[in-house]
Amino acid sequence: MTSESTSRAADIEAIRRLVATVEHSQRNKDPEEFLGLFHPDAIWTTAHGKVLIGLDAISEFTHKVLPSASWDGEVTYEVVHVLFIRPDVAAVKVRQRYVAPGEESEGAPLYVISKQADGRWLLAACQNTGVVTA
């Protein structure tokens, strides 16, 4: 394995850990863990189309809705595809599932993430899209 492919594999693993942390923060309704994943200038569009620009706006929204979110089931996040736009920028397609007794819903978030100087990957631009089944 070349050093480039080793580096790429390490980046993909770091990206999977980032998405796993998103899942963990959602399951535990932990706004601070969730917000720690964002670039300070991030943009986030919710599944309902609310556009949040900057960490302050994302924080205000997250502190308002996440701790009081009510669901009786499980939420899972699965990395479906990673497209490296540059070595330090990736588009990540995620499958998001909420499963509760008698109900299930799915989302298809797209996360554009950037690798920081310290090696951490952070969410930079996110679009959370609900999946409608016909």
mmCIF file with all atom_site columns, C-alpha atoms in Angstrom:
data_model
loop_
_atom_site.group_PDB
_atom_site.id
_atom_site.type_symbol
_atom_site.label_atom_id
_atom_site.label_alt_id
_atom_site.label_comp_id
_atom_site.label_asym_id
_atom_site.label_entity_id
_atom_site.label_seq_id
_atom_site.pdbx_PDB_ins_code
_atom_site.Cartn_x
_atom_site.Cartn_y
_atom_site.Cartn_z
_atom_site.occupancy
_atom_site.B_iso_or_equiv
_atom_site.pdbx_formal_charge
_atom_site.auth_seq_id
_atom_site.auth_comp_id
_atom_site.auth_asym_id
_atom_site.auth_atom_id
_atom_site.pdbx_PDB_model_num
ATOM 1   C CA . MET A 1 1   ? 0.000   0.000  0.000  1.00 0.00 ? 1   MET A CA 1
ATOM 2   C CA . THR A 1 2   ? 1.409   3.399  -0.971 1.00 0.00 ? 2   THR A CA 1
ATOM 3   C CA . SER A 1 3   ? 1.653   6.269  1.480  1.00 0.00 ? 3   SER A CA 1
ATOM 4   C CA . GLU A 1 4   ? -1.035  8.107  -0.526 1.00 0.00 ? 4   GLU A CA 1
ATOM 5   C CA . SER A 1 5   ? -3.474  5.195  -0.269 1.00 0.00 ? 5   SER A CA 1
ATOM 6   C CA . THR A 1 6   ? -2.600  4.759  3.418  1.00 0.00 ? 6   THR A CA 1
ATOM 7   C CA . SER A 1 7   ? -3.323  8.446  3.972  1.00 0.00 ? 7   SER A CA 1
ATOM 8   C CA . ARG A 1 8   ? -6.610  8.187  2.038  1.00 0.00 ? 8   ARG A CA 1
ATOM 9   C CA . ALA A 1 9   ? -7.660  5.141  4.073  1.00 0.00 ? 9   ALA A CA 1
ATOM 10  C CA . ALA A 1 10  ? -6.863  7.026  7.298  1.00 0.00 ? 10  ALA A CA 1
ATOM 11  C CA . ASP A 1 11  ? -8.937  9.999  6.098  1.00 0.00 ? 11  ASP A CA 1
ATOM 12  C CA . ILE A 1 12  ? -11.884 7.755  5.237  1.00 0.00 ? 12  ILE A CA 1
ATOM 13  C CA . GLU A 1 13  ? -11.676 6.170  8.686  1.00 0.00 ? 13  GLU A CA 1
ATOM 14  C CA . ALA A 1 14  ? -11.584 9.650  10.293 1.00 0.00 ? 14  ALA A CA 1
ATOM 15  C CA . ILE A 1 15  ? -14.642 10.638 8.234  1.00 0.00 ? 15  ILE A CA 1
ATOM 16  C CA . ARG A 1 16  ? -16.488 7.512  9.389  1.00 0.00 ? 16  ARG A CA 1
ATOM 17  C CA . ARG A 1 17  ? -15.635 8.425  12.992 1.00 0.00 ? 17  ARG A CA 1
ATOM 18  C CA . LEU A 1 18  ? -16.973 11.952 12.437 1.00 0.00 ? 18  LEU A CA 1
ATOM 19  C CA . VAL A 1 19  ? -20.284 10.546 11.150 1.00 0.00 ? 19  VAL A CA 1
ATOM 20  C CA . ALA A 1 20  ? -20.352 8.071  14.070 1.00 0.00 ? 20  ALA A CA 1
ATOM 21  C CA . THR A 1 21  ? -19.957 11.044 16.422 1.00 0.00 ? 21  THR A CA 1
ATOM 22  C CA . VAL A 1 22  ? -22.882 12.775 14.707 1.00 0.00 ? 22  VAL A CA 1
ATOM 23  C CA . GLU A 1 23  ? -24.914 9.611  15.378 1.00 0.00 ? 23  GLU A CA 1
ATOM 24  C CA . HIS A 1 24  ? -23.735 9.431  19.003 1.00 0.00 ? 24  HIS A CA 1
ATOM 25  C CA . SER A 1 25  ? -24.573 13.078 19.651 1.00 0.00 ? 25  SER A CA 1
ATOM 26  C CA . GLN A 1 26  ? -28.055 12.645 18.171 1.00 0.00 ? 26  GLN A CA 1
ATOM 27  C CA . ARG A 1 27  ? -28.773 9.440  20.102 1.00 0.00 ? 27  ARG A CA 1
ATOM 28  C CA . ASN A 1 28  ? -27.685 11.104 23.322 1.00 0.00 ? 28  ASN A CA 1
ATOM 29  C CA . LYS A 1 29  ? -29.263 14.475 22.494 1.00 0.00 ? 29  LYS A CA 1
ATOM 30  C CA . ASP A 1 30  ? -25.897 16.110 23.207 1.00 0.00 ? 30  ASP A CA 1
ATOM 31  C CA . PRO A 1 31  ? -25.667 19.552 21.590 1.00 0.00 ? 31  PRO A CA 1
ATOM 32  C CA . GLU A 1 32  ? -22.085 20.202 22.724 1.00 0.00 ? 32  GLU A CA 1
ATOM 33  C CA . GLU A 1 33  ? -20.757 16.999 21.180 1.00 0.00 ? 33  GLU A CA 1
ATOM 34  C CA . PHE A 1 34  ? -22.645 17.780 17.965 1.00 0.00 ? 34  PHE A CA 1
ATOM 35  C CA . LEU A 1 35  ? -21.495 21.408 17.788 1.00 0.00 ? 35  LEU A CA 1
ATOM 36  C CA . GLY A 1 36  ? -17.876 20.359 18.314 1.00 0.00 ? 36  GLY A CA 1
ATOM 37  C CA . LEU A 1 37  ? -17.996 18.818 14.829 1.00 0.00 ? 37  LEU A CA 1
ATOM 38  C CA . PHE A 1 38  ? -18.622 22.108 12.992 1.00 0.00 ? 38  PHE A CA 1
ATOM 39  C CA . HIS A 1 39  ? -16.292 24.597 11.365 1.00 0.00 ? 39  HIS A CA 1
ATOM 40  C CA . PRO A 1 40  ? -16.978 28.071 12.892 1.00 0.00 ? 40  PRO A CA 1
ATOM 41  C CA . ASP A 1 41  ? -18.242 29.390 9.532  1.00 0.00 ? 41  ASP A CA 1
ATOM 42  C CA . ALA A 1 42  ? -20.355 26.329 8.703  1.00 0.00 ? 42  ALA A CA 1
ATOM 43  C CA . ILE A 1 43  ? -23.646 26.375 6.836  1.00 0.00 ? 43  ILE A CA 1
ATOM 44  C CA . TRP A 1 44  ? -26.376 23.899 7.732  1.00 0.00 ? 44  TRP A CA 1
ATOM 45  C CA . THR A 1 45  ? -29.745 23.437 6.062  1.00 0.00 ? 45  THR A CA 1
ATOM 46  C CA . THR A 1 46  ? -32.214 21.386 8.080  1.00 0.00 ? 46  THR A CA 1
ATOM 47  C CA . ALA A 1 47  ? -34.496 18.722 6.603  1.00 0.00 ? 47  ALA A CA 1
ATOM 48  C CA . HIS A 1 48  ? -37.274 21.326 6.714  1.00 0.00 ? 48  HIS A CA 1
ATOM 49  C CA . GLY A 1 49  ? -35.264 23.883 4.737  1.00 0.00 ? 49  GLY A CA 1
ATOM 50  C CA . LYS A 1 50  ? -34.198 26.181 7.580  1.00 0.00 ? 50  LYS A CA 1
ATOM 51  C CA . VAL A 1 51  ? -30.833 27.698 6.636  1.00 0.00 ? 51  VAL A CA 1
ATOM 52  C CA . LEU A 1 52  ? -28.383 28.275 9.484  1.00 0.00 ? 52  LEU A CA 1
ATOM 53  C CA . ILE A 1 53  ? -25.206 30.221 8.741  1.00 0.00 ? 53  ILE A CA 1
ATOM 54  C CA . GLY A 1 54  ? -22.331 30.180 11.218 1.00 0.00 ? 54  GLY A CA 1
ATOM 55  C CA . LEU A 1 55  ? -21.754 28.266 14.411 1.00 0.00 ? 55  LEU A CA 1
ATOM 56  C CA . ASP A 1 56  ? -23.760 30.737 16.516 1.00 0.00 ? 56  ASP A CA 1
ATOM 57  C CA . ALA A 1 57  ? -26.937 30.137 14.474 1.00 0.00 ? 57  ALA A CA 1
ATOM 58  C CA . ILE A 1 58  ? -26.357 26.367 14.386 1.00 0.00 ? 58  ILE A CA 1
ATOM 59  C CA . SER A 1 59  ? -25.747 26.389 18.146 1.00 0.00 ? 59  SER A CA 1
ATOM 60  C CA . GLU A 1 60  ? -28.901 28.371 18.926 1.00 0.00 ? 60  GLU A CA 1
ATOM 61  C CA . PHE A 1 61  ? -31.027 26.022 16.820 1.00 0.00 ? 61  PHE A CA 1
ATOM 62  C CA . THR A 1 62  ? -29.358 22.865 18.144 1.00 0.00 ? 62  THR A CA 1
ATOM 63  C CA . HIS A 1 63  ? -29.683 23.872 21.798 1.00 0.00 ? 63  HIS A CA 1
ATOM 64  C CA . LYS A 1 64  ? -33.363 24.601 21.183 1.00 0.00 ? 64  LYS A CA 1
ATOM 65  C CA . VAL A 1 65  ? -34.344 21.398 19.364 1.00 0.00 ? 65  VAL A CA 1
ATOM 66  C CA . LEU A 1 66  ? -31.916 18.584 20.192 1.00 0.00 ? 66  LEU A CA 1
ATOM 67  C CA . PRO A 1 67  ? -32.308 18.246 23.978 1.00 0.00 ? 67  PRO A CA 1
ATOM 68  C CA . SER A 1 68  ? -36.102 18.332 23.672 1.00 0.00 ? 68  SER A CA 1
ATOM 69  C CA . ALA A 1 69  ? -36.317 15.998 20.667 1.00 0.00 ? 69  ALA A CA 1
ATOM 70  C CA . SER A 1 70  ? -38.739 13.203 21.373 1.00 0.00 ? 70  SER A CA 1
ATOM 71  C CA . TRP A 1 71  ? -38.322 9.849  19.765 1.00 0.00 ? 71  TRP A CA 1
ATOM 72  C CA . ASP A 1 72  ? -38.712 6.397  21.194 1.00 0.00 ? 72  ASP A CA 1
ATOM 73  C CA . GLY A 1 73  ? -36.575 4.601  18.678 1.00 0.00 ? 73  GLY A CA 1
ATOM 74  C CA . GLU A 1 74  ? -33.076 4.438  17.308 1.00 0.00 ? 74  GLU A CA 1
ATOM 75  C CA . VAL A 1 75  ? -31.247 6.756  14.960 1.00 0.00 ? 75  VAL A CA 1
ATOM 76  C CA . THR A 1 76  ? -28.417 5.494  12.768 1.00 0.00 ? 76  THR A CA 1
ATOM 77  C CA . TYR A 1 77  ? -26.039 7.239  10.373 1.00 0.00 ? 77  TYR A CA 1
ATOM 78  C CA . GLU A 1 78  ? -24.176 5.302  7.703  1.00 0.00 ? 78  GLU A CA 1
ATOM 79  C CA . VAL A 1 79  ? -21.536 6.664  5.336  1.00 0.00 ? 79  VAL A CA 1
ATOM 80  C CA . VAL A 1 80  ? -22.723 5.713  1.854  1.00 0.00 ? 80  VAL A CA 1
ATOM 81  C CA . HIS A 1 81  ? -20.145 7.491  -0.304 1.00 0.00 ? 81  HIS A CA 1
ATOM 82  C CA . VAL A 1 82  ? -17.115 9.754  0.085  1.00 0.00 ? 82  VAL A CA 1
ATOM 83  C CA . LEU A 1 83  ? -15.989 11.995 -2.784 1.00 0.00 ? 83  LEU A CA 1
ATOM 84  C CA . PHE A 1 84  ? -12.686 13.758 -2.222 1.00 0.00 ? 84  PHE A CA 1
ATOM 85  C CA . ILE A 1 85  ? -12.978 17.133 -3.946 1.00 0.00 ? 85  ILE A CA 1
ATOM 86  C CA . ARG A 1 86  ? -9.426  17.931 -2.836 1.00 0.00 ? 86  ARG A CA 1
ATOM 87  C CA . PRO A 1 87  ? -7.214  16.051 -0.373 1.00 0.00 ? 87  PRO A CA 1
ATOM 88  C CA . ASP A 1 88  ? -8.568  18.281 2.413  1.00 0.00 ? 88  ASP A CA 1
ATOM 89  C CA . VAL A 1 89  ? -12.214 18.616 1.270  1.00 0.00 ? 89  VAL A CA 1
ATOM 90  C CA . ALA A 1 90  ? -14.743 15.814 0.898  1.00 0.00 ? 90  ALA A CA 1
ATOM 91  C CA . ALA A 1 91  ? -18.427 15.456 0.109  1.00 0.00 ? 91  ALA A CA 1
ATOM 92  C CA . VAL A 1 92  ? -19.949 12.711 2.243  1.00 0.00 ? 92  VAL A CA 1
ATOM 93  C CA . LYS A 1 93  ? -23.315 11.130 1.470  1.00 0.00 ? 93  LYS A CA 1
ATOM 94  C CA . VAL A 1 94  ? -24.967 9.670  4.554  1.00 0.00 ? 94  VAL A CA 1
ATOM 95  C CA . ARG A 1 95  ? -27.964 7.419  5.099  1.00 0.00 ? 95  ARG A CA 1
ATOM 96  C CA . GLN A 1 96  ? -29.827 8.513  8.208  1.00 0.00 ? 96  GLN A CA 1
ATOM 97  C CA . ARG A 1 97  ? -32.532 6.249  9.647  1.00 0.00 ? 97  ARG A CA 1
ATOM 98  C CA . TYR A 1 98  ? -34.974 6.747  12.502 1.00 0.00 ? 98  TYR A CA 1
ATOM 99  C CA . VAL A 1 99  ? -36.621 3.506  13.561 1.00 0.00 ? 99  VAL A CA 1
ATOM 100 C CA . ALA A 1 100 ? -39.284 3.310  16.262 1.00 0.00 ? 100 ALA A CA 1
ATOM 101 C CA . PRO A 1 101 ? -42.016 0.775  17.010 1.00 0.00 ? 101 PRO A CA 1
ATOM 102 C CA . GLY A 1 102 ? -44.410 0.949  14.067 1.00 0.00 ? 102 GLY A CA 1
ATOM 103 C CA . GLU A 1 103 ? -42.598 3.743  12.232 1.00 0.00 ? 103 GLU A CA 1
ATOM 104 C CA . GLU A 1 104 ? -39.493 4.399  10.225 1.00 0.00 ? 104 GLU A CA 1
ATOM 105 C CA . SER A 1 105 ? -38.143 7.412  8.374  1.00 0.00 ? 105 SER A CA 1
ATOM 106 C CA . GLU A 1 106 ? -35.028 8.065  6.372  1.00 0.00 ? 106 GLU A CA 1
ATOM 107 C CA . GLY A 1 107 ? -32.850 11.049 5.566  1.00 0.00 ? 107 GLY A CA 1
ATOM 108 C CA . ALA A 1 108 ? -30.111 11.553 2.995  1.00 0.00 ? 108 ALA A CA 1
ATOM 109 C CA . PRO A 1 109 ? -27.756 14.196 4.393  1.00 0.00 ? 109 PRO A CA 1
ATOM 110 C CA . LEU A 1 110 ? -24.855 15.538 2.379  1.00 0.00 ? 110 LEU A CA 1
ATOM 111 C CA . TYR A 1 111 ? -21.916 16.789 4.436  1.00 0.00 ? 111 TYR A CA 1
ATOM 112 C CA . VAL A 1 112 ? -19.137 18.840 2.879  1.00 0.00 ? 112 VAL A CA 1
ATOM 113 C CA . ILE A 1 113 ? -16.268 18.538 5.309  1.00 0.00 ? 113 ILE A CA 1
ATOM 114 C CA . SER A 1 114 ? -12.813 20.050 5.484  1.00 0.00 ? 114 SER A CA 1
ATOM 115 C CA . LYS A 1 115 ? -9.609  18.799 7.049  1.00 0.00 ? 115 LYS A CA 1
ATOM 116 C CA . GLN A 1 116 ? -8.096  21.249 9.490  1.00 0.00 ? 116 GLN A CA 1
ATOM 117 C CA . ALA A 1 117 ? -4.382  21.962 10.029 1.00 0.00 ? 117 ALA A CA 1
ATOM 118 C CA . ASP A 1 118 ? -4.498  19.754 13.145 1.00 0.00 ? 118 ASP A CA 1
ATOM 119 C CA . GLY A 1 119 ? -5.845  16.808 11.085 1.00 0.00 ? 119 GLY A CA 1
ATOM 120 C CA . ARG A 1 120 ? -9.452  16.970 12.313 1.00 0.00 ? 120 ARG A CA 1
ATOM 121 C CA . TRP A 1 121 ? -12.274 16.817 9.788  1.00 0.00 ? 121 TRP A CA 1
ATOM 122 C CA . LEU A 1 122 ? -15.070 19.334 10.458 1.00 0.00 ? 122 LEU A CA 1
ATOM 123 C CA . LEU A 1 123 ? -18.529 19.865 8.984  1.00 0.00 ? 123 LEU A CA 1
ATOM 124 C CA . ALA A 1 124 ? -18.454 22.897 6.695  1.00 0.00 ? 124 ALA A CA 1
ATOM 125 C CA . ALA A 1 125 ? -21.679 22.781 4.659  1.00 0.00 ? 125 ALA A CA 1
ATOM 126 C CA . CYS A 1 126 ? -24.500 20.355 5.366  1.00 0.00 ? 126 CYS A CA 1
ATOM 127 C CA . GLN A 1 127 ? -27.823 19.707 3.669  1.00 0.00 ? 127 GLN A CA 1
ATOM 128 C CA . ASN A 1 128 ? -30.180 17.427 5.573  1.00 0.00 ? 128 ASN A CA 1
ATOM 129 C CA . THR A 1 129 ? -32.787 16.002 3.191  1.00 0.00 ? 129 THR A CA 1
ATOM 130 C CA . GLY A 1 130 ? -35.734 13.813 4.141  1.00 0.00 ? 130 GLY A CA 1
ATOM 131 C CA . VAL A 1 131 ? -36.448 10.831 1.947  1.00 0.00 ? 131 VAL A CA 1
ATOM 132 C CA . VAL A 1 132 ? -40.063 10.517 0.838  1.00 0.00 ? 132 VAL A CA 1
ATOM 133 C CA . THR A 1 133 ? -41.254 7.034  -0.038 1.00 0.00 ? 133 THR A CA 1
ATOM 134 C CA . ALA A 1 134 ? -44.036 6.764  -2.568 1.00 0.00 ? 134 ALA A CA 1
#
